[in-house]
Amino acid sequence: MSPLLREIRRTPLLWLLAFVPVLFVAHKLRPEAHTLHFVLSVLAVVPLAALLSHATESVAARTGDTVGGLLNATLGNLTELVIALTALHAGQHTLVKASIAGAIVTNTLFMLGASFFLGGLRHHAQEYNRASARLQAGLLFLAVIAILIPSAVSQADSVAGSEFMGTLSICLSVLLIVVYGLGLLFSLKTHREFFGSAEHSEAGEAPWPLGLALATLAGVTVLVALVSEVFVESVQEAAVTFGMTAAFVGFIVVALVGGAAEMVSAFSAARKNRLDLSVGIALGSASQIALFVAPVLVLLSYVIGPAPMNLQFWPGAVVMMLIAAMTASLVTNSGRSAWFVGVVVLTVYLIFAMTLYLLPPRQQGDGPGPRTTTEPPAHRASQMSKFATLDAAAPGFGRPGYSA
């Protein structure tokens, strides 16, 4: 424990860990103070993300950036998975799809673009393994195509009913999970020599012992999930206070806070000229959500949900995910990066963010008719209100005729 305590003492940012117990106490004693919970949860997530970043770099120093990036992406995605499972149990399918789309777009564009930008400010030019980046970008593009097909078929063929859409979604989910597993086998086992890290000259500080790093990763991941749950509970009221639209909160704010731990790891690695780790975290997290998390949620909806969920997303979300995947494929084609490449990727993300921020709120009675999602029972009312922000985000962004 001494390396961990020494790191906390010498890093002022980690002193903000004091806000973690303060947040839980405030949530217990003043459950109605949503704006206070919002501010405290953001202050608590930042040092937890920094701690997770240091632990991830220590693991990556022994396992390689490929495995380190995969581990960080997996642990970081646990937050999104916990939120999605709770919403799935409450029957909020639109919410689950909104969280999936927001996480994919944020990880692909914001995390990757900011890593290129921050690393390029410190280093004139940076190199990373092109084969690894292109594999992750290709897998992400494949998953978006699988998500696009149900939506396209539904729009083009009115005969396609719910039974057909459910069967197609199950088949596509199984296929995506199999492809994800084969991708791991390909990159970590049969052809791992092609996916080594690019050489970088900057030496980092001595890593933590592997046992301490793994224990820190596990403990901090649990805390991040708990803090994120409080954040989601409070963000709706805080959005009203700060004048943010529901669409902006659902796709941008929640996704940024949910992925804070991964982002700090990616940004820190880019500044240390370890761009392989940054690209692995950003694209690895996005492809894991699209290829594994989303299909698993579809399959689990038949077990824990009041009604099955399909892979039919509303058109606005599909367009954003498709553009994000194409942008990642284009910018990672050369295996080299500079700060302006990050500016280009971030600009695409800012276009989406500005559109969602300025999007007029959906008026009562506008748009499609009543949803067909099974109404959850009364004992789930608290869970429904907890996730009302994201559920409100989806209908407001270009989904004519869509029903969850």
Coordinates of C-alpha atoms in Angstrom, one line a residue:
M1 CA 0.0 0.0 0.0
S2 CA 2.9 2.4 0.5
P3 CA 3.2 3.2 -3.3
L4 CA -0.5 4.1 -3.4
L5 CA -0.3 6.3 -0.2
R6 CA 2.9 8.0 -1.5
E7 CA 1.2 8.7 -4.8
I8 CA -1.8 10.3 -3.0
R9 CA 0.4 12.4 -0.8
R10 CA 2.4 13.9 -3.7
T11 CA -0.4 14.4 -6.2
P12 CA -2.7 17.3 -5.2
L13 CA -5.4 16.1 -7.7
L14 CA -5.8 12.9 -5.7
W15 CA -6.6 14.9 -2.6
L16 CA -10.1 15.3 -4.2
L17 CA -10.7 11.7 -3.1
A18 CA -12.1 13.3 0.1
F19 CA -15.2 14.2 -2.0
V20 CA -16.0 10.5 -2.4
P21 CA -17.2 9.9 1.2
V22 CA -18.7 13.4 1.2
L23 CA -20.8 12.5 -1.8
F24 CA -22.2 9.3 -0.3
V25 CA -23.0 11.1 3.0
A26 CA -24.7 14.0 1.2
H27 CA -26.7 11.5 -0.9
K28 CA -27.8 9.8 2.3
L29 CA -28.7 12.8 4.4
R30 CA -30.0 15.1 1.6
P31 CA -31.4 13.0 -1.1
E32 CA -33.3 15.9 -2.6
A33 CA -30.2 18.1 -3.2
H34 CA -29.7 17.0 -6.8
T35 CA -27.5 19.9 -7.9
L36 CA -25.2 19.4 -4.9
H37 CA -25.0 15.7 -5.8
F38 CA -24.2 16.6 -9.4
V39 CA -21.3 18.8 -8.4
L40 CA -19.9 16.4 -5.8
S41 CA -20.1 13.4 -8.2
V42 CA -18.1 15.3 -10.8
L43 CA -15.5 16.3 -8.2
A44 CA -15.4 12.6 -7.0
V45 CA -15.0 11.1 -10.4
V46 CA -12.0 13.1 -11.4
P47 CA -9.5 11.8 -8.7
L48 CA -10.9 8.2 -9.1
A49 CA -10.2 8.5 -12.8
A50 CA -6.7 9.7 -12.2
L51 CA -6.1 6.8 -9.8
L52 CA -7.4 4.3 -12.3
S53 CA -5.2 5.8 -14.9
H54 CA -2.0 5.2 -12.8
A55 CA -3.0 1.7 -12.0
T56 CA -3.7 0.9 -15.7
E57 CA -0.3 2.3 -16.7
S58 CA 1.3 0.0 -14.1
V59 CA -0.5 -3.0 -15.5
A60 CA 0.3 -2.0 -19.1
A61 CA 4.0 -1.7 -18.3
R62 CA 4.1 -5.4 -17.6
T63 CA 1.5 -6.8 -20.0
G64 CA 2.0 -4.4 -22.9
D65 CA -0.2 -1.6 -24.2
T66 CA -2.5 -4.0 -26.1
V67 CA -3.6 -5.9 -23.0
G68 CA -3.4 -2.8 -20.8
G69 CA -5.8 -0.9 -23.2
L70 CA -8.2 -3.8 -23.3
L71 CA -8.2 -4.1 -19.5
N72 CA -8.8 -0.4 -19.0
A73 CA -11.6 -0.4 -21.6
T74 CA -13.3 -3.4 -20.0
L75 CA -13.2 -1.9 -16.5
G76 CA -14.3 1.5 -17.7
N77 CA -17.2 0.0 -19.6
L78 CA -18.5 -1.6 -16.4
T79 CA -20.0 1.7 -15.4
E80 CA -22.0 1.9 -18.6
L81 CA -23.0 -1.8 -18.2
V82 CA -24.3 -1.3 -14.6
I83 CA -26.4 1.7 -15.7
A84 CA -27.7 -0.1 -18.8
L85 CA -28.6 -3.3 -16.8
T86 CA -30.6 -1.3 -14.3
A87 CA -32.5 0.5 -17.1
L88 CA -33.0 -2.8 -18.9
H89 CA -34.6 -4.3 -15.8
A90 CA -36.9 -1.3 -15.6
G91 CA -37.9 -1.8 -19.3
Q92 CA -36.4 1.5 -20.5
H93 CA -35.1 0.2 -23.9
T94 CA -34.8 3.7 -25.3
L95 CA -32.5 4.7 -22.4
V96 CA -30.3 1.7 -22.9
K97 CA -29.9 2.5 -26.6
A98 CA -29.2 6.1 -25.9
S99 CA -26.4 5.2 -23.4
I100 CA -24.9 2.8 -26.0
A101 CA -24.9 5.3 -28.8
G102 CA -23.6 8.1 -26.6
A103 CA -20.7 6.0 -25.3
I104 CA -19.7 4.8 -28.7
V105 CA -19.6 8.4 -30.2
T106 CA -17.9 9.9 -27.1
N107 CA -15.2 7.2 -26.9
T108 CA -14.5 7.2 -30.7
L109 CA -14.4 11.0 -31.3
F110 CA -13.8 12.8 -28.0
M111 CA -11.4 10.4 -26.3
L112 CA -9.4 9.6 -29.5
G113 CA -9.3 13.2 -30.7
A114 CA -8.3 14.7 -27.4
S115 CA -5.6 12.0 -27.0
F116 CA -4.2 13.0 -30.4
F117 CA -4.4 16.7 -29.5
L118 CA -2.8 16.5 -26.1
G119 CA -0.1 14.2 -27.2
G120 CA 0.7 16.3 -30.2
L121 CA 1.0 19.5 -28.1
R122 CA 3.9 17.8 -26.3
H123 CA 5.4 15.8 -29.1
H124 CA 5.9 17.0 -32.6
A125 CA 4.7 13.8 -34.2
Q126 CA 3.6 10.5 -32.6
E127 CA 3.5 6.9 -33.9
Y128 CA 1.3 4.0 -33.0
N129 CA 0.7 0.5 -34.2
R130 CA -1.4 1.0 -37.4
A131 CA -2.5 -2.6 -37.5
S132 CA -4.0 -2.6 -34.0
A133 CA -5.8 0.7 -34.7
R134 CA -7.2 -0.4 -38.0
L135 CA -8.4 -3.7 -36.5
Q136 CA -10.3 -1.9 -33.7
A137 CA -11.7 0.7 -36.2
G138 CA -12.7 -2.1 -38.6
L139 CA -14.5 -4.0 -35.8
L140 CA -16.3 -0.8 -34.7
F141 CA -17.4 -0.2 -38.3
L142 CA -18.7 -3.8 -38.6
A143 CA -20.7 -3.4 -35.4
V144 CA -22.3 -0.1 -36.6
I145 CA -23.3 -1.9 -39.9
A146 CA -25.0 -4.6 -37.8
I147 CA -26.9 -1.9 -35.9
L148 CA -27.7 0.0 -39.1
I149 CA -29.4 -3.0 -40.8
P150 CA -32.4 -3.4 -38.5
S151 CA -33.1 0.3 -38.6
A152 CA -32.8 0.4 -42.4
V153 CA -35.0 -2.6 -42.9
S154 CA -37.6 -1.2 -40.5
Q155 CA -37.7 2.1 -42.4
A156 CA -37.8 0.6 -45.9
D157 CA -40.1 -2.4 -45.3
S158 CA -43.3 -1.8 -43.4
V159 CA -44.0 -5.5 -43.3
A160 CA -41.0 -6.1 -41.0
G161 CA -42.8 -6.7 -37.7
S162 CA -41.6 -7.0 -34.1
E163 CA -41.2 -10.7 -34.3
F164 CA -38.9 -10.5 -37.3
M165 CA -37.0 -7.6 -35.7
G166 CA -36.5 -9.6 -32.5
T167 CA -35.3 -12.7 -34.3
L168 CA -32.9 -10.6 -36.5
S169 CA -31.6 -8.8 -33.4
I170 CA -30.8 -12.1 -31.6
C171 CA -29.0 -13.5 -34.7
L172 CA -27.0 -10.3 -35.1
S173 CA -26.1 -10.2 -31.4
V174 CA -24.8 -13.8 -31.4
L175 CA -22.8 -13.0 -34.5
L176 CA -21.3 -9.9 -33.1
I177 CA -20.3 -11.6 -29.8
V178 CA -18.6 -14.4 -31.8
V179 CA -16.7 -11.9 -34.0
Y180 CA -15.6 -10.0 -30.8
G181 CA -14.2 -13.2 -29.3
L182 CA -12.4 -14.1 -32.6
G183 CA -11.0 -10.6 -32.7
L184 CA -9.5 -11.1 -29.2
L185 CA -8.1 -14.5 -30.2
F186 CA -6.6 -12.9 -33.4
S187 CA -5.0 -9.9 -31.7
L188 CA -3.9 -11.5 -28.4
K189 CA -3.0 -15.1 -29.4
T190 CA -2.6 -16.2 -33.1
H191 CA -1.2 -12.9 -34.6
R192 CA -0.1 -11.0 -31.5
E193 CA 3.2 -10.2 -33.1
F194 CA 1.5 -7.7 -35.4
F195 CA -0.1 -5.8 -32.5
G196 CA 2.9 -4.8 -30.4
S197 CA 3.4 -1.2 -29.3
A198 CA 5.3 1.3 -31.4
E199 CA 8.6 2.4 -30.0
H200 CA 8.6 5.5 -27.8
S201 CA 11.6 7.2 -26.2
E202 CA 10.0 8.7 -23.1
A203 CA 10.6 6.7 -20.0
G204 CA 7.9 6.6 -17.4
E205 CA 8.3 6.3 -13.6
A206 CA 8.6 3.0 -11.8
P207 CA 5.2 1.1 -12.1
W208 CA 3.4 -0.2 -9.0
P209 CA 3.6 -3.9 -8.0
L210 CA 1.2 -5.9 -10.2
G211 CA -0.9 -7.0 -7.2
L212 CA -1.4 -3.5 -5.9
A213 CA -2.3 -2.2 -9.4
L214 CA -4.9 -4.9 -10.0
A215 CA -6.4 -4.4 -6.5
T216 CA -6.6 -0.6 -7.2
L217 CA -8.2 -1.2 -10.6
A218 CA -10.9 -3.4 -9.0
G219 CA -11.6 -1.1 -6.0
V220 CA -11.7 2.1 -8.0
T221 CA -13.9 0.6 -10.7
V222 CA -16.5 -0.2 -8.0
L223 CA -16.3 3.3 -6.6
V224 CA -16.6 4.8 -10.1
A225 CA -19.8 2.8 -10.7
L226 CA -21.3 3.9 -7.4
V227 CA -20.4 7.6 -8.0
S228 CA -21.8 7.4 -11.6
E229 CA -25.1 6.0 -10.3
V230 CA -25.4 9.0 -8.0
F231 CA -24.5 11.3 -10.9
V232 CA -27.2 9.8 -13.2
E233 CA -29.8 10.2 -10.4
S234 CA -29.0 13.9 -10.0
V235 CA -28.2 15.0 -13.5
Q236 CA -31.8 15.6 -14.6
E237 CA -32.4 18.3 -12.0
A238 CA -28.9 19.7 -12.5
A239 CA -29.5 19.9 -16.2
V240 CA -32.5 22.2 -15.6
T241 CA -30.5 24.3 -13.2
F242 CA -27.7 24.8 -15.7
G243 CA -29.9 25.2 -18.7
M244 CA -28.9 22.0 -20.6
T245 CA -31.3 20.1 -22.9
A246 CA -32.2 16.5 -22.2
A247 CA -30.6 15.4 -25.5
F248 CA -27.3 17.1 -24.6
V249 CA -27.3 15.5 -21.2
G250 CA -28.1 12.0 -22.5
F251 CA -25.6 11.8 -25.3
I252 CA -22.8 14.1 -24.1
V253 CA -22.7 14.8 -20.3
V254 CA -23.6 11.3 -19.1
A255 CA -21.2 9.7 -21.6
L256 CA -18.3 12.0 -20.6
V257 CA -18.7 11.4 -16.9
G258 CA -19.3 7.6 -17.4
G259 CA -16.0 7.4 -19.4
A260 CA -14.0 9.7 -17.2
A261 CA -11.7 7.0 -15.9
E262 CA -10.8 5.7 -19.4
M263 CA -10.3 9.3 -20.6
V264 CA -7.8 10.2 -17.9
S265 CA -5.8 7.0 -18.7
A266 CA -5.9 7.7 -22.4
F267 CA -4.9 11.4 -22.1
S268 CA -2.1 10.6 -19.6
A269 CA -0.7 7.9 -21.9
A270 CA -0.8 10.3 -24.9
R271 CA 1.2 12.9 -23.0
K272 CA 3.8 10.3 -22.2
N273 CA 4.1 9.3 -25.9
R274 CA 2.3 6.0 -25.3
L275 CA -0.2 6.6 -28.0
D276 CA -0.8 2.8 -28.5
L277 CA -2.3 2.7 -25.1
S278 CA -4.5 5.8 -25.8
V279 CA -5.7 4.4 -29.1
G280 CA -6.3 1.0 -27.6
I281 CA -8.4 2.5 -24.8
A282 CA -10.5 4.8 -27.0
L283 CA -11.2 2.4 -29.9
G284 CA -11.1 -0.7 -27.8
S285 CA -13.8 0.7 -25.5
A286 CA -16.0 1.8 -28.4
S287 CA -15.7 -1.5 -30.2
Q288 CA -16.3 -3.5 -27.0
I289 CA -19.5 -1.6 -26.4
A290 CA -20.7 -2.1 -29.9
L291 CA -19.6 -5.7 -30.4
F292 CA -20.1 -7.1 -26.9
V293 CA -22.0 -4.9 -24.5
A294 CA -24.9 -4.0 -26.8
P295 CA -25.5 -7.6 -28.0
V296 CA -25.3 -9.0 -24.4
L297 CA -27.9 -6.5 -23.3
V298 CA -30.2 -7.6 -26.2
L299 CA -29.8 -11.3 -25.0
L300 CA -30.2 -10.4 -21.3
S301 CA -33.4 -8.5 -22.1
Y302 CA -35.1 -11.9 -22.6
V303 CA -34.1 -12.8 -19.0
I304 CA -34.2 -9.7 -16.8
G305 CA -36.4 -7.3 -18.8
P306 CA -40.2 -7.0 -18.9
A307 CA -40.0 -7.1 -22.7
P308 CA -37.3 -8.1 -25.2
M309 CA -35.0 -5.4 -26.6
N310 CA -33.9 -5.2 -30.3
L311 CA -31.1 -3.6 -32.1
Q312 CA -33.3 -1.0 -33.9
F313 CA -31.9 2.4 -33.1
W314 CA -33.5 5.8 -34.2
P315 CA -31.9 7.4 -37.3
G316 CA -30.1 10.2 -35.6
A317 CA -28.1 7.8 -33.4
V318 CA -27.3 5.5 -36.3
V319 CA -26.0 8.5 -38.3
M320 CA -23.8 9.7 -35.5
M321 CA -22.3 6.2 -34.8
L322 CA -21.7 5.6 -38.5
I323 CA -19.9 8.9 -39.0
A324 CA -17.8 8.3 -35.8
A325 CA -16.7 4.9 -37.1
M326 CA -15.8 6.3 -40.5
T327 CA -13.8 9.1 -38.9
A328 CA -11.9 6.7 -36.8
S329 CA -11.1 4.5 -39.8
L330 CA -9.8 7.5 -41.8
V331 CA -7.6 9.1 -39.1
T332 CA -6.0 5.9 -38.0
N333 CA -5.0 4.7 -41.4
S334 CA -1.4 6.1 -41.3
G335 CA -0.2 5.1 -37.9
R336 CA 1.0 8.6 -37.3
S337 CA -0.6 11.6 -35.5
A338 CA 0.0 15.3 -34.7
W339 CA -2.1 17.8 -32.8
F340 CA -4.1 19.0 -35.8
V341 CA -5.4 15.5 -36.4
G342 CA -6.9 15.7 -32.9
V343 CA -8.4 19.0 -33.8
V344 CA -10.2 17.5 -36.8
V345 CA -11.6 14.6 -34.8
L346 CA -12.7 16.9 -32.0
T347 CA -14.4 19.2 -34.5
V348 CA -16.7 16.3 -35.6
Y349 CA -17.6 15.7 -32.0
L350 CA -18.2 19.3 -31.3
I351 CA -20.6 19.4 -34.3
F352 CA -22.7 16.7 -32.7
A353 CA -22.5 18.3 -29.3
M354 CA -23.6 21.8 -30.6
T355 CA -26.5 20.2 -32.5
L356 CA -27.7 18.4 -29.4
Y357 CA -27.2 21.4 -27.1
L358 CA -29.2 23.7 -29.4
L359 CA -31.9 21.0 -30.2
P360 CA -35.3 22.4 -29.2
P361 CA -37.0 20.3 -26.5
R362 CA -39.7 17.9 -27.7
Q363 CA -43.1 19.3 -27.0
Q364 CA -45.8 17.3 -25.4
G365 CA -47.8 15.5 -28.1
D366 CA -45.1 16.0 -30.8
G367 CA -43.5 13.2 -32.8
P368 CA -44.6 9.6 -32.7
G369 CA -47.5 8.0 -30.8
P370 CA -47.3 6.2 -27.5
R371 CA -44.5 3.9 -26.9
T372 CA -45.0 0.2 -27.1
T373 CA -42.6 -0.7 -24.4
T374 CA -44.2 -2.6 -21.6
E375 CA -44.9 -0.3 -18.7
P376 CA -42.8 -1.4 -15.7
P377 CA -44.5 -2.2 -12.4
A378 CA -44.9 0.3 -9.6
H379 CA -42.0 -0.9 -7.6
R380 CA -39.7 0.2 -10.4
A381 CA -40.8 3.8 -10.4
S382 CA -37.7 5.0 -8.6
Q383 CA -35.5 3.4 -11.2
M384 CA -37.5 4.9 -14.0
S385 CA -37.1 8.4 -12.6
K386 CA -33.4 7.8 -12.1
F387 CA -33.0 7.3 -15.8
A388 CA -35.5 9.8 -17.1
T389 CA -32.8 12.1 -18.5
L390 CA -31.5 9.6 -21.0
D391 CA -34.9 8.4 -21.9
A392 CA -36.0 11.9 -22.7
A393 CA -32.8 12.4 -24.8
A394 CA -33.6 9.8 -27.5
P395 CA -37.0 10.9 -28.7
G396 CA -35.8 14.4 -29.2
F397 CA -33.2 13.5 -31.8
G398 CA -34.7 12.5 -35.2
R399 CA -36.6 9.3 -34.6
P400 CA -39.8 9.7 -36.6
G401 CA -42.1 6.7 -36.3
Y402 CA -39.7 4.9 -34.0
S403 CA -41.0 2.9 -31.1
A404 CA -38.8 1.3 -28.4

